[in-house]
Coordinates of C-alpha atoms and ligand atoms in Angstrom, one line a residue:
X36 CA -91.7 -39.2 -49.1
X37 CA -91.9 -42.9 -50.1
X38 CA -94.9 -44.1 -52.1
X39 CA -96.9 -46.8 -50.2
X40 CA -96.4 -50.1 -52.0
X41 CA -99.5 -51.1 -53.9
X42 CA -100.3 -54.3 -52.0
X43 CA -100.2 -52.7 -48.6
X44 CA -102.3 -49.8 -49.8
X45 CA -105.0 -52.2 -50.8
X46 CA -104.7 -54.1 -47.5
X47 CA -105.2 -50.8 -45.8
X48 CA -108.3 -50.3 -48.0
X49 CA -109.6 -53.7 -47.0
X50 CA -109.4 -52.7 -43.3
X51 CA -111.2 -49.5 -44.0
X52 CA -114.0 -51.4 -45.8
X53 CA -114.4 -53.7 -42.8
X54 CA -114.4 -50.7 -40.4
X55 CA -117.0 -48.8 -42.5
X56 CA -119.2 -51.9 -42.8
X57 CA -119.1 -52.3 -39.0
X58 CA -119.8 -48.6 -38.4
X59 CA -123.0 -48.8 -40.6
X60 CA -124.0 -52.3 -39.6
X61 CA -127.3 -51.2 -38.0
X62 CA -129.7 -53.1 -37.7
X63 CA -127.9 -56.4 -37.0
X64 CA -130.6 -59.0 -36.0
X65 CA -131.2 -61.8 -38.4
X66 CA -134.7 -61.7 -39.8
X67 CA -134.9 -64.0 -42.8
X68 CA -136.5 -67.4 -41.9
X69 CA -134.8 -70.5 -43.2
X70 CA -137.0 -72.4 -45.5
X71 CA -136.6 -76.1 -46.2
X72 CA -136.2 -77.1 -49.9
X73 CA -137.6 -80.3 -51.4
X74 CA -134.1 -81.8 -51.6
X75 CA -133.6 -81.5 -47.9
X76 CA -131.3 -78.4 -48.1
X77 CA -132.2 -74.9 -46.9
X78 CA -133.3 -72.8 -49.8
X79 CA -131.3 -69.7 -50.7
X80 CA -132.9 -66.5 -49.6
X81 CA -131.9 -65.1 -53.0
X82 CA -130.2 -66.5 -56.1
X83 CA -128.6 -63.7 -58.1
X84 CA -127.9 -64.7 -61.7
X85 CA -125.0 -62.8 -63.1
X86 CA -121.9 -61.8 -61.3
X87 CA -121.3 -58.6 -63.2
X88 CA -121.3 -55.2 -61.5
X89 CA -125.0 -55.5 -60.7
X90 CA -124.9 -59.1 -59.4
X91 CA -121.9 -58.3 -57.1
X92 CA -123.5 -55.0 -55.9
X93 CA -126.8 -56.7 -55.1
X94 CA -125.1 -59.5 -53.3
X95 CA -123.1 -57.0 -51.2
X96 CA -126.3 -55.0 -50.5
X97 CA -128.4 -58.0 -49.6
X98 CA -125.8 -59.2 -47.1
X99 CA -125.8 -55.7 -45.4
X100 CA -129.5 -56.1 -45.0
X101 CA -129.0 -59.4 -43.4
X102 CA -130.2 -61.5 -46.3
X103 CA -127.4 -63.9 -45.8
X104 CA -128.2 -67.2 -47.7
X105 CA -127.4 -65.9 -51.1
X106 CA -125.7 -67.4 -54.1
X107 CA -124.4 -65.4 -57.1
X108 CA -124.1 -67.5 -60.3
X109 CA -122.3 -66.7 -63.5
X110 CA -121.6 -68.8 -66.6
X111 CA -118.4 -66.8 -67.2
X112 CA -114.9 -67.7 -65.8
X113 CA -113.9 -65.8 -62.7
X114 CA -112.7 -62.3 -63.6
X115 CA -114.4 -62.4 -67.1
X116 CA -117.9 -61.5 -66.0
X117 CA -119.7 -58.8 -68.0
X118 CA -118.3 -57.0 -71.1
X119 CA -115.2 -55.3 -69.7
X120 CA -112.5 -57.7 -70.7
X121 CA -114.4 -59.8 -73.1
X122 CA -116.2 -57.8 -75.8
X123 CA -116.0 -54.2 -74.7
X124 CA -113.3 -52.6 -76.8
X125 CA -113.2 -49.0 -75.8
X126 CA -110.1 -47.8 -73.9
X127 CA -112.1 -46.1 -71.1
X128 CA -115.7 -46.1 -69.7
X129 CA -118.1 -43.9 -71.6
X130 CA -119.6 -42.3 -68.4
X131 CA -118.0 -39.7 -66.1
X132 CA -115.4 -41.1 -63.6
X133 CA -117.3 -39.7 -60.6
X134 CA -120.1 -42.3 -60.9
X135 CA -120.9 -44.3 -57.8
X136 CA -123.1 -47.3 -57.2
X137 CA -121.3 -50.6 -56.2
X138 CA -120.2 -48.8 -53.1
X139 CA -123.8 -48.6 -51.8
X140 CA -122.9 -45.4 -49.9
X141 CA -119.6 -46.6 -48.4
X142 CA -116.7 -44.3 -49.4
X143 CA -114.1 -47.1 -49.0
X144 CA -116.0 -49.3 -51.5
X145 CA -116.0 -46.7 -54.3
X146 CA -113.9 -46.9 -57.4
X147 CA -112.3 -43.7 -56.4
X148 CA -111.1 -45.1 -53.1
X149 CA -109.7 -48.2 -54.9
X150 CA -107.9 -46.0 -57.5
X151 CA -106.5 -43.5 -55.0
X152 CA -105.2 -46.4 -52.8
X153 CA -102.9 -47.2 -55.7
X154 CA -102.4 -43.9 -57.6
X155 CA -103.0 -41.3 -54.9
X156 CA -105.2 -38.2 -55.1
X157 CA -103.0 -36.8 -57.9
X158 CA -103.5 -40.0 -59.9
X159 CA -107.3 -39.5 -59.5
X160 CA -107.1 -35.9 -60.6
X161 CA -105.0 -36.8 -63.6
X162 CA -107.4 -39.5 -64.9
X163 CA -109.9 -38.4 -67.4
X164 CA -112.2 -41.4 -67.4
X165 CA -112.0 -44.8 -65.8
X166 CA -109.8 -47.1 -67.9
X167 CA -112.0 -50.1 -69.1
X168 CA -109.8 -52.9 -67.7
X169 CA -109.4 -51.0 -64.4
X170 CA -113.1 -51.2 -63.9
X171 CA -112.9 -55.0 -64.1
X172 CA -109.9 -55.0 -61.7
X173 CA -112.0 -52.9 -59.3
X174 CA -114.9 -55.3 -59.6
X175 CA -112.5 -58.3 -58.9
X176 CA -111.2 -56.5 -55.8
X177 CA -114.7 -55.7 -54.7
X178 CA -115.8 -59.3 -54.9
X179 CA -112.7 -60.6 -53.1
X180 CA -112.7 -57.9 -50.4
X181 CA -116.3 -58.6 -49.6
X182 CA -115.9 -62.4 -50.0
X183 CA -119.0 -62.7 -52.1
X184 CA -120.3 -66.2 -52.7
X185 CA -119.9 -66.4 -56.5
X186 CA -120.1 -69.6 -58.4
X187 CA -118.6 -69.4 -61.8
X188 CA -119.2 -71.7 -64.8
X189 CA -122.9 -72.2 -64.1
X190 CA -125.5 -71.1 -66.7
X191 CA -129.1 -70.7 -65.7
X192 CA -131.0 -72.9 -68.0
X193 CA -134.5 -72.9 -66.4
X194 CA -136.4 -71.1 -63.7
X195 CA -139.9 -72.2 -62.5
X196 CA -142.0 -72.1 -59.3
X197 CA -142.1 -75.2 -57.1
X198 CA -145.7 -76.3 -57.0
X199 CA -147.4 -75.8 -53.6
X200 CA -144.6 -73.7 -52.1
X201 CA -143.1 -70.3 -52.2
X202 CA -139.9 -71.5 -53.7
X203 CA -138.3 -71.3 -57.1
X204 CA -136.5 -74.1 -58.8
X205 CA -133.5 -73.0 -60.8
X206 CA -131.8 -75.4 -63.2
X207 CA -128.2 -74.8 -64.2
X208 CA -125.9 -76.2 -66.8
X209 CA -122.4 -76.6 -65.4
X210 CA -119.2 -78.0 -66.9
X211 CA -119.8 -81.2 -64.9
X212 CA -123.5 -82.2 -64.5
X213 CA -126.8 -80.2 -64.5
X214 CA -127.5 -78.8 -61.0
X215 CA -130.7 -77.6 -59.3
X216 CA -130.9 -74.8 -56.7
X217 CA -133.9 -73.8 -54.7
X218 CA -134.4 -70.2 -53.7
X219 CA -137.0 -68.0 -52.2
X220 CA -136.3 -65.2 -54.6
X221 CA -134.2 -64.6 -57.7
X222 CA -132.7 -61.5 -59.4
X223 CA -131.8 -61.8 -63.1
X224 CA -128.8 -59.5 -63.5
X225 CA -127.7 -61.1 -66.7
X226 CA -126.7 -58.0 -68.5
X227 CA -125.9 -58.0 -72.1
X228 CA -127.7 -61.0 -73.5
X229 CA -129.7 -60.5 -76.6
X230 CA -127.0 -59.3 -79.0
X231 CA -127.3 -61.4 -82.1
X232 CA -126.1 -61.2 -85.7
X233 CA -129.2 -60.4 -87.9
X234 CA -130.3 -63.5 -89.7
X235 CA -130.1 -61.9 -93.2
X236 CA -126.4 -61.1 -92.5
X237 CA -125.6 -64.5 -91.0
X238 CA -127.2 -66.3 -93.9
X239 CA -125.5 -64.3 -96.6
X240 CA -121.9 -64.5 -95.4
X241 CA -119.7 -67.4 -94.4
X242 CA -119.6 -67.8 -90.6
X243 CA -115.9 -66.9 -90.3
X244 CA -116.5 -63.6 -92.1
X245 CA -119.3 -62.2 -89.9
X246 CA -119.0 -60.9 -86.3
X247 CA -121.1 -59.0 -83.8
X248 CA -119.6 -56.0 -82.1
X249 CA -120.9 -57.2 -78.8
X250 CA -119.6 -60.7 -79.0
X251 CA -116.2 -61.7 -77.8
X252 CA -113.7 -62.2 -80.6
X253 CA -110.1 -61.3 -81.2
X254 CA -109.9 -58.3 -83.6
X255 CA -106.6 -59.8 -84.9
X256 CA -108.8 -62.1 -87.0
X257 CA -109.5 -59.0 -89.1
X258 CA -105.9 -58.3 -89.9
X259 CA -105.3 -57.4 -93.5
X260 CA -109.1 -57.3 -94.2
X261 CA -111.5 -54.7 -95.5
X262 CA -114.1 -54.5 -92.7
X263 CA -117.6 -53.3 -93.1
X264 CA -119.4 -52.3 -89.8
X265 CA -123.1 -51.7 -89.7
X266 CA -124.4 -49.5 -86.9
X267 CA -123.2 -46.2 -85.5
X268 CA -123.4 -46.8 -81.8
X269 CA -120.4 -46.7 -79.5
X270 CA -119.7 -50.5 -80.0
X271 CA -119.6 -50.1 -83.8
X272 CA -117.0 -47.3 -83.5
X273 CA -115.0 -49.2 -80.9
X274 CA -114.9 -52.4 -83.0
X275 CA -113.8 -50.4 -86.1
X276 CA -111.0 -48.8 -84.2
X277 CA -109.9 -52.1 -82.6
X278 CA -109.9 -53.8 -86.0
X279 CA -107.7 -51.1 -87.5
X280 CA -105.4 -51.2 -84.5
X281 CA -105.1 -55.0 -85.0
X282 CA -104.1 -54.5 -88.6
X283 CA -107.3 -54.4 -90.7
X284 CA -106.8 -52.6 -94.0
X285 CA -109.9 -50.4 -93.7
X286 CA -113.0 -50.0 -91.6
X287 CA -116.1 -48.6 -93.2
X288 CA -118.8 -47.8 -90.7
X289 CA -122.2 -47.5 -92.4
X290 CA -125.5 -46.4 -90.8
X291 CA -129.1 -45.6 -91.8
X292 CA -129.6 -42.2 -90.4
X293 CA -128.7 -39.1 -92.5
X294 CA -126.2 -38.0 -89.8
X295 CA -124.9 -39.1 -86.4
X296 CA -127.1 -38.1 -83.5
X297 CA -125.4 -35.0 -82.0
X298 CA -127.3 -35.0 -78.8
X299 CA -127.3 -37.5 -75.9
X300 CA -130.0 -36.8 -73.4
X301 CA -128.8 -39.8 -71.3
X302 CA -126.1 -37.6 -69.8
X303 CA -128.8 -35.0 -68.9
X304 CA -130.7 -37.8 -67.2
X305 CA -127.9 -38.3 -64.8
X306 CA -129.3 -36.1 -62.1
X307 CA -130.7 -37.1 -58.7
X308 CA -134.3 -36.3 -59.5
X309 CA -134.5 -38.3 -62.8
X310 CA -132.4 -41.2 -61.7
X311 CA -134.4 -41.7 -58.5
X312 CA -137.9 -40.9 -59.7
X313 CA -138.3 -42.0 -63.3
X314 CA -140.0 -45.0 -61.9
X315 CA -142.8 -42.8 -60.5
X316 CA -143.7 -41.3 -63.9
X317 CA -146.9 -42.3 -65.5
X318 CA -146.7 -45.0 -68.1
X319 CA -147.4 -42.6 -70.9
X320 CA -144.5 -40.4 -70.1
X321 CA -142.1 -43.4 -69.6
X322 CA -143.1 -44.7 -73.0
X323 CA -142.8 -41.3 -74.7
X324 CA -139.3 -40.8 -73.3
X325 CA -138.0 -44.2 -74.3
X326 CA -139.7 -43.9 -77.7
X327 CA -138.0 -40.5 -78.2
X328 CA -134.6 -41.9 -77.1
X329 CA -134.9 -44.8 -79.6
X330 CA -136.0 -42.4 -82.3
X331 CA -133.1 -40.0 -81.9
X332 CA -130.6 -42.8 -81.4
X333 CA -127.3 -42.7 -79.5
X334 CA -124.0 -41.9 -81.2
X335 CA -120.6 -42.6 -79.7
X336 CA -119.2 -40.6 -76.9
X337 CA -117.0 -37.7 -78.1
X338 CA -113.6 -39.4 -77.2
X339 CA -114.7 -42.5 -79.1
X340 CA -115.7 -40.4 -82.1
X341 CA -112.4 -38.5 -82.0
X342 CA -110.4 -41.7 -81.8
X343 CA -112.1 -43.2 -84.8
X344 CA -111.9 -40.1 -87.0
X345 CA -108.2 -39.8 -86.2
X346 CA -107.5 -43.4 -87.1
X347 CA -106.2 -43.9 -90.7
X348 CA -108.4 -46.3 -92.7
X349 CA -111.6 -45.4 -90.9
X350 CA -114.5 -44.0 -92.9
X351 CA -118.0 -43.0 -91.9
X352 CA -121.0 -43.5 -94.2
X353 CA -124.2 -41.8 -93.1
X354 CA -127.5 -42.6 -95.0
X355 CA -126.1 -46.0 -95.9
X356 CA -128.4 -48.8 -94.8
X357 CA -127.4 -52.1 -96.3
X358 CA -130.0 -52.9 -98.9
X359 CA -128.3 -56.1 -100.2
X360 CA -125.4 -58.3 -99.2
X361 CA -124.0 -61.4 -100.9
X362 CA -120.9 -63.5 -100.8
X363 CA -119.2 -63.6 -104.2
X364 CA -117.0 -66.6 -103.3
X365 CA -114.1 -64.5 -102.3
X366 CA -115.5 -61.2 -100.9
X367 CA -118.7 -59.7 -99.5
X368 CA -120.6 -57.4 -101.8
X369 CA -122.8 -54.8 -100.1
X370 CA -125.1 -52.2 -101.7
X371 CA -126.7 -49.4 -99.8
X372 CA -127.5 -45.7 -99.9
X373 CA -126.5 -45.7 -103.6
X374 CA -123.0 -47.0 -102.7
X375 CA -121.3 -50.3 -103.4
X376 CA -118.7 -51.9 -101.1
X377 CA -116.5 -54.9 -101.2
X378 CA -115.5 -56.3 -97.8
X379 CA -113.6 -59.2 -96.5
X380 CA -115.5 -59.3 -93.2
X381 CA -118.5 -57.6 -91.8
X382 CA -119.5 -56.6 -88.2
X383 CA -123.0 -56.2 -87.0
X384 CA -123.2 -53.4 -84.5
X385 CA -127.0 -53.5 -84.7
X386 CA -127.8 -53.3 -81.0
X387 CA -129.7 -55.5 -78.7
X388 CA -133.1 -57.1 -78.9
X389 CA -135.3 -57.5 -75.9
X390 CA -137.5 -60.5 -76.2
X391 CA -138.2 -62.9 -73.2
X392 CA -139.6 -65.4 -75.7
X393 CA -136.2 -65.9 -77.3
X394 CA -134.5 -66.9 -74.0
X395 CA -134.9 -70.5 -73.1
X396 CA -134.2 -69.9 -69.4
X397 CA -137.0 -67.4 -69.4
X398 CA -139.7 -69.7 -70.8
X399 CA -141.8 -70.0 -67.6
X400 CA -141.6 -66.3 -67.0
X401 CA -142.4 -65.4 -70.6
X402 CA -145.5 -67.6 -70.5
X403 CA -147.0 -65.6 -67.6
X404 CA -145.3 -62.2 -67.3
X405 CA -147.0 -59.0 -68.4
X406 CA -145.2 -57.0 -71.2
X407 CA -145.7 -53.4 -71.9
X408 CA -147.9 -54.3 -74.9
X409 CA -150.3 -56.0 -72.4
X410 CA -150.5 -52.9 -70.2
X411 CA -150.2 -49.8 -72.4
X412 CA -151.4 -48.7 -75.8
X413 CA -149.4 -45.8 -77.1
X414 CA -150.8 -43.2 -79.4
X415 CA -150.3 -44.1 -83.1
X416 CA -147.4 -41.7 -83.6
X417 CA -145.5 -43.5 -80.8
X418 CA -146.2 -47.1 -81.9
X419 CA -143.1 -49.2 -81.2
X420 CA -143.4 -53.0 -81.2
X421 CA -139.9 -53.3 -79.9
X422 CA -140.8 -51.4 -76.7
X423 CA -144.0 -53.4 -76.4
X424 CA -141.9 -56.5 -75.8
X425 CA -140.2 -55.0 -72.7
X426 CA -141.4 -56.7 -69.5
X427 CA -143.8 -54.6 -67.4
X428 CA -142.0 -54.5 -64.0
X429 CA -143.2 -53.0 -60.8
X430 CA -141.3 -50.1 -59.2
X431 CA -138.9 -52.5 -57.4
X432 CA -138.0 -54.4 -60.5
X433 CA -140.2 -57.5 -60.0
X434 CA -142.1 -59.1 -62.9
X435 CA -145.8 -58.7 -62.9
X436 CA -148.6 -61.1 -63.9
X437 CA -150.2 -60.8 -67.3
X438 CA -153.4 -62.2 -65.8
X439 CA -153.9 -61.5 -62.1
X440 CA -153.8 -64.6 -59.9
X441 CA -152.2 -67.0 -62.4
X442 CA -148.6 -66.6 -61.5
X443 CA -148.1 -64.9 -58.1
X444 CA -144.6 -66.4 -58.0
X445 CA -143.5 -63.8 -60.5
X446 CA -143.3 -61.3 -57.6
X447 CA -140.3 -63.3 -56.4
X448 CA -138.4 -62.8 -59.6
X449 CA -136.8 -59.4 -60.3
X450 CA -134.6 -58.2 -63.1
X451 CA -132.2 -55.5 -64.0
X452 CA -131.2 -55.9 -67.6
X453 CA -131.8 -53.8 -70.7
X454 CA -135.4 -55.1 -70.7
X455 CA -135.9 -53.4 -67.3
X456 CA -135.1 -49.9 -68.7
X457 CA -138.6 -48.9 -69.8
X458 CA -140.0 -49.7 -66.4
X459 CA -137.0 -48.6 -64.2
X460 CA -135.3 -45.9 -66.3
X461 CA -133.3 -45.5 -69.5
X462 CA -129.9 -45.6 -67.7
X463 CA -131.1 -47.9 -64.9
X464 CA -129.1 -50.9 -66.2
X465 CA -125.9 -48.9 -66.7
X466 CA -123.2 -47.8 -64.3
X467 CA -124.7 -44.4 -64.1
X468 CA -128.0 -45.7 -62.8
X469 CA -126.7 -48.2 -60.2
X470 CA -126.6 -45.7 -57.3
X471 CA -130.4 -45.5 -57.4
X472 CA -131.5 -48.8 -59.0
X473 CA -129.4 -51.3 -56.9
X474 CA -131.0 -50.3 -53.6
X475 CA -134.4 -50.5 -55.3
X476 CA -133.8 -54.1 -56.3
X477 CA -132.5 -54.9 -52.8
X478 CA -135.7 -53.6 -51.4
X479 CA -137.6 -55.7 -53.9
X480 CA -135.9 -58.9 -52.7
X481 CA -136.5 -57.9 -49.0
X482 CA -140.1 -57.1 -49.7
X483 CA -140.9 -60.5 -51.2
X484 CA -139.0 -62.3 -48.4
X485 CA -140.8 -60.3 -45.7
X486 CA -144.2 -60.7 -47.1
X487 CA -143.7 -64.4 -47.8
X488 CA -142.9 -65.0 -44.1
X489 CA -145.6 -62.6 -42.8
X490 CA -147.3 -65.3 -40.8
X491 CA -144.1 -66.3 -39.0
X492 CA -143.4 -62.6 -38.3
X493 CA -146.8 -62.3 -36.7
X494 CA -146.2 -65.5 -34.6
X495 CA -142.9 -64.0 -33.4
X496 CA -144.5 -60.7 -32.6
X497 CA -147.2 -62.3 -30.5
X498 CA -145.3 -65.2 -29.0
X499 CA -141.7 -64.1 -28.8
X500 CA -140.0 -63.0 -25.6
X501 CA -139.7 -59.2 -25.9
X502 CA -138.9 -58.5 -22.3
X503 CA -137.2 -55.2 -21.8
X504 CA -137.5 -54.3 -18.1
X505 CA -136.8 -56.7 -15.2
X506 CA -139.7 -58.3 -13.3
X507 CA -139.2 -56.1 -10.3
X508 CA -140.2 -53.1 -12.4
X509 CA -143.8 -54.2 -12.2
X510 CA -144.0 -53.5 -8.5
Ligands
FAD804 C1 -119.6 -52.8 -74.6 C2 -120.3 -52.1 -73.5 C3 -119.8 -51.0 -72.9 C4 -120.5 -50.3 -71.9 N1 -119.9 -49.2 -71.3 C5 -120.6 -48.5 -70.4 C6 -120.1 -47.3 -69.8 O1 -119.0 -46.9 -70.1 N2 -120.8 -46.7 -68.9 C7 -122.1 -47.1 -68.5 O2 -122.8 -46.5 -67.7 N3 -122.6 -48.2 -69.0 C8 -121.9 -48.9 -69.9 N4 -122.4 -50.1 -70.5 C9 -123.8 -50.5 -70.0 C10 -123.7 -51.3 -68.7 O3 -123.1 -50.6 -67.7 C11 -123.0 -52.6 -68.9 O4 -123.7 -53.4 -69.8 C12 -122.8 -53.4 -67.6 O5 -122.0 -54.5 -67.8 C13 -124.1 -53.9 -67.0 O6 -123.8 -54.6 -65.8 P1 -124.6 -55.9 -65.3 O7 -124.0 -56.4 -64.1 O8 -126.1 -55.6 -65.3 O9 -124.4 -57.0 -66.5 P2 -123.0 -57.7 -67.1 O10 -121.9 -56.9 -66.6 O11 -123.2 -57.9 -68.5 O12 -123.0 -59.0 -66.3 C14 -124.0 -60.0 -66.5 C15 -123.4 -61.4 -66.2 O13 -124.4 -62.3 -66.3 C16 -123.9 -63.5 -66.8 N5 -125.0 -64.3 -67.4 C17 -125.7 -64.0 -68.5 N6 -126.7 -64.9 -68.7 C18 -126.4 -65.9 -67.8 C19 -127.0 -67.1 -67.5 N7 -128.1 -67.6 -68.2 N8 -126.6 -67.9 -66.4 C20 -125.5 -67.4 -65.7 N9 -124.9 -66.2 -65.9 C21 -125.3 -65.5 -66.9 C22 -122.8 -63.1 -67.8 O14 -121.8 -64.0 -68.0 C23 -122.3 -61.8 -67.2 O15 -121.1 -62.0 -66.5 C24 -121.7 -50.8 -71.4 C25 -122.3 -51.9 -72.0 C26 -121.6 -52.6 -73.0 C27 -122.2 -53.8 -73.7

């Protein structure tokens, strides 16, 4: 037996993808009306912002539903979208290898098919979890095999309704000049924005000595240093391990809780009932679940924990919030939990903040969109201002109006980011939720296109030629 060379195995997979797409192409008629934009062009049916795993999947799914005038825009360089080869530092994904989602139900588009095309069924059986960079390679293959219309190097800078029409005007910053795109709908699949170094940390420490675990930087800058990491989530552990692997002298990971959270209900949520129908729960239950998840926290996955504990130079410090931090002129002095540390560099692994008001490109949305604090008042024991800032989305992921009638255009803007998780499900924005959440968003886009052209649909129904039988059949 001769192994199939890799390139031809992937060519074979490309043919299978085409064949499966053809097999499941029903229904094929075009249905989305072209709409003229103010600049004389035809508006996009949908502008997808972000070409990470969600942006690509939504693009692929919209095309299958014959929503064809789409554009996918990403500020990143091609092949560097999302966290996978930029700031993610784990060796493998944190979720089980069996997850599906980008495939949208087509076996040939799954990660497994891509992996097996190159490594065979034995290679699949031998793999424990998906290697991190292989996930990016798979997404690159997916984009290329489906010929998705991605424009890189464009950053969405503004989004607003076009007065007197059903269109949205999107302003982009590009390497050359600012550009404007008109679209009938928009999905914000912008992923991991909102990670920032806490101000108290940034102000206390020189800029070249403070990093964020979820920002792209070369861990080699920490070579020879004593590194303090604040925060016990997976990214904190990954960054500590990466720093040590790159030659850091030590990595002390400090966190506020008395112990690491030992449970992770997110894995339990990965069942077909919960993933599909969290959205149908009453608001009070959604809030209570998210509040509980935030209260118990989320530690690292076991392989990440094991890797860190086995790395010389790594130390874990529970019950150690940082009460004070200062720069002595040569080192960073930290006090917390009754301990004192001297570091050469610090890393914030303090998670992500959801706040529309902090994102300039969201200004028009933030001015009109309902937040959870506008729609739901939790009992005092579940008070949680951070959750109150999450946007209150409808069940297909569209923004809703804070005041009815003021901004109906918001129904044309959908989102799947961390901010969507209170409305759509705690793991909806992750790999493990894509199988259920991506089709929902695709339906959301179709719903708004269909309802916006409802009058044209009626005209076509009444005035179109729907002849089925020949004239003779009347006699
Ligand atoms: C470090 C890390 C590890 C993770 N590991 C796992 C895991 O193992 N399993 C799991 O289930 N989940 C994991 N997640 C959660 C989730 O699956 C990822 O965050 C995933 O990348 C989300 O995909 P996405 O397409 O929504 O966003 P991203 O992959 O983040 O893609 C968003 C894209 O939007 C672009 N963008 C942002 N703002 C703009 C703008 N204004 N204009 C133009 N483009 C813009 C970005 O450049 C980016 O390429 C992880 C998250 C992180 C941060």
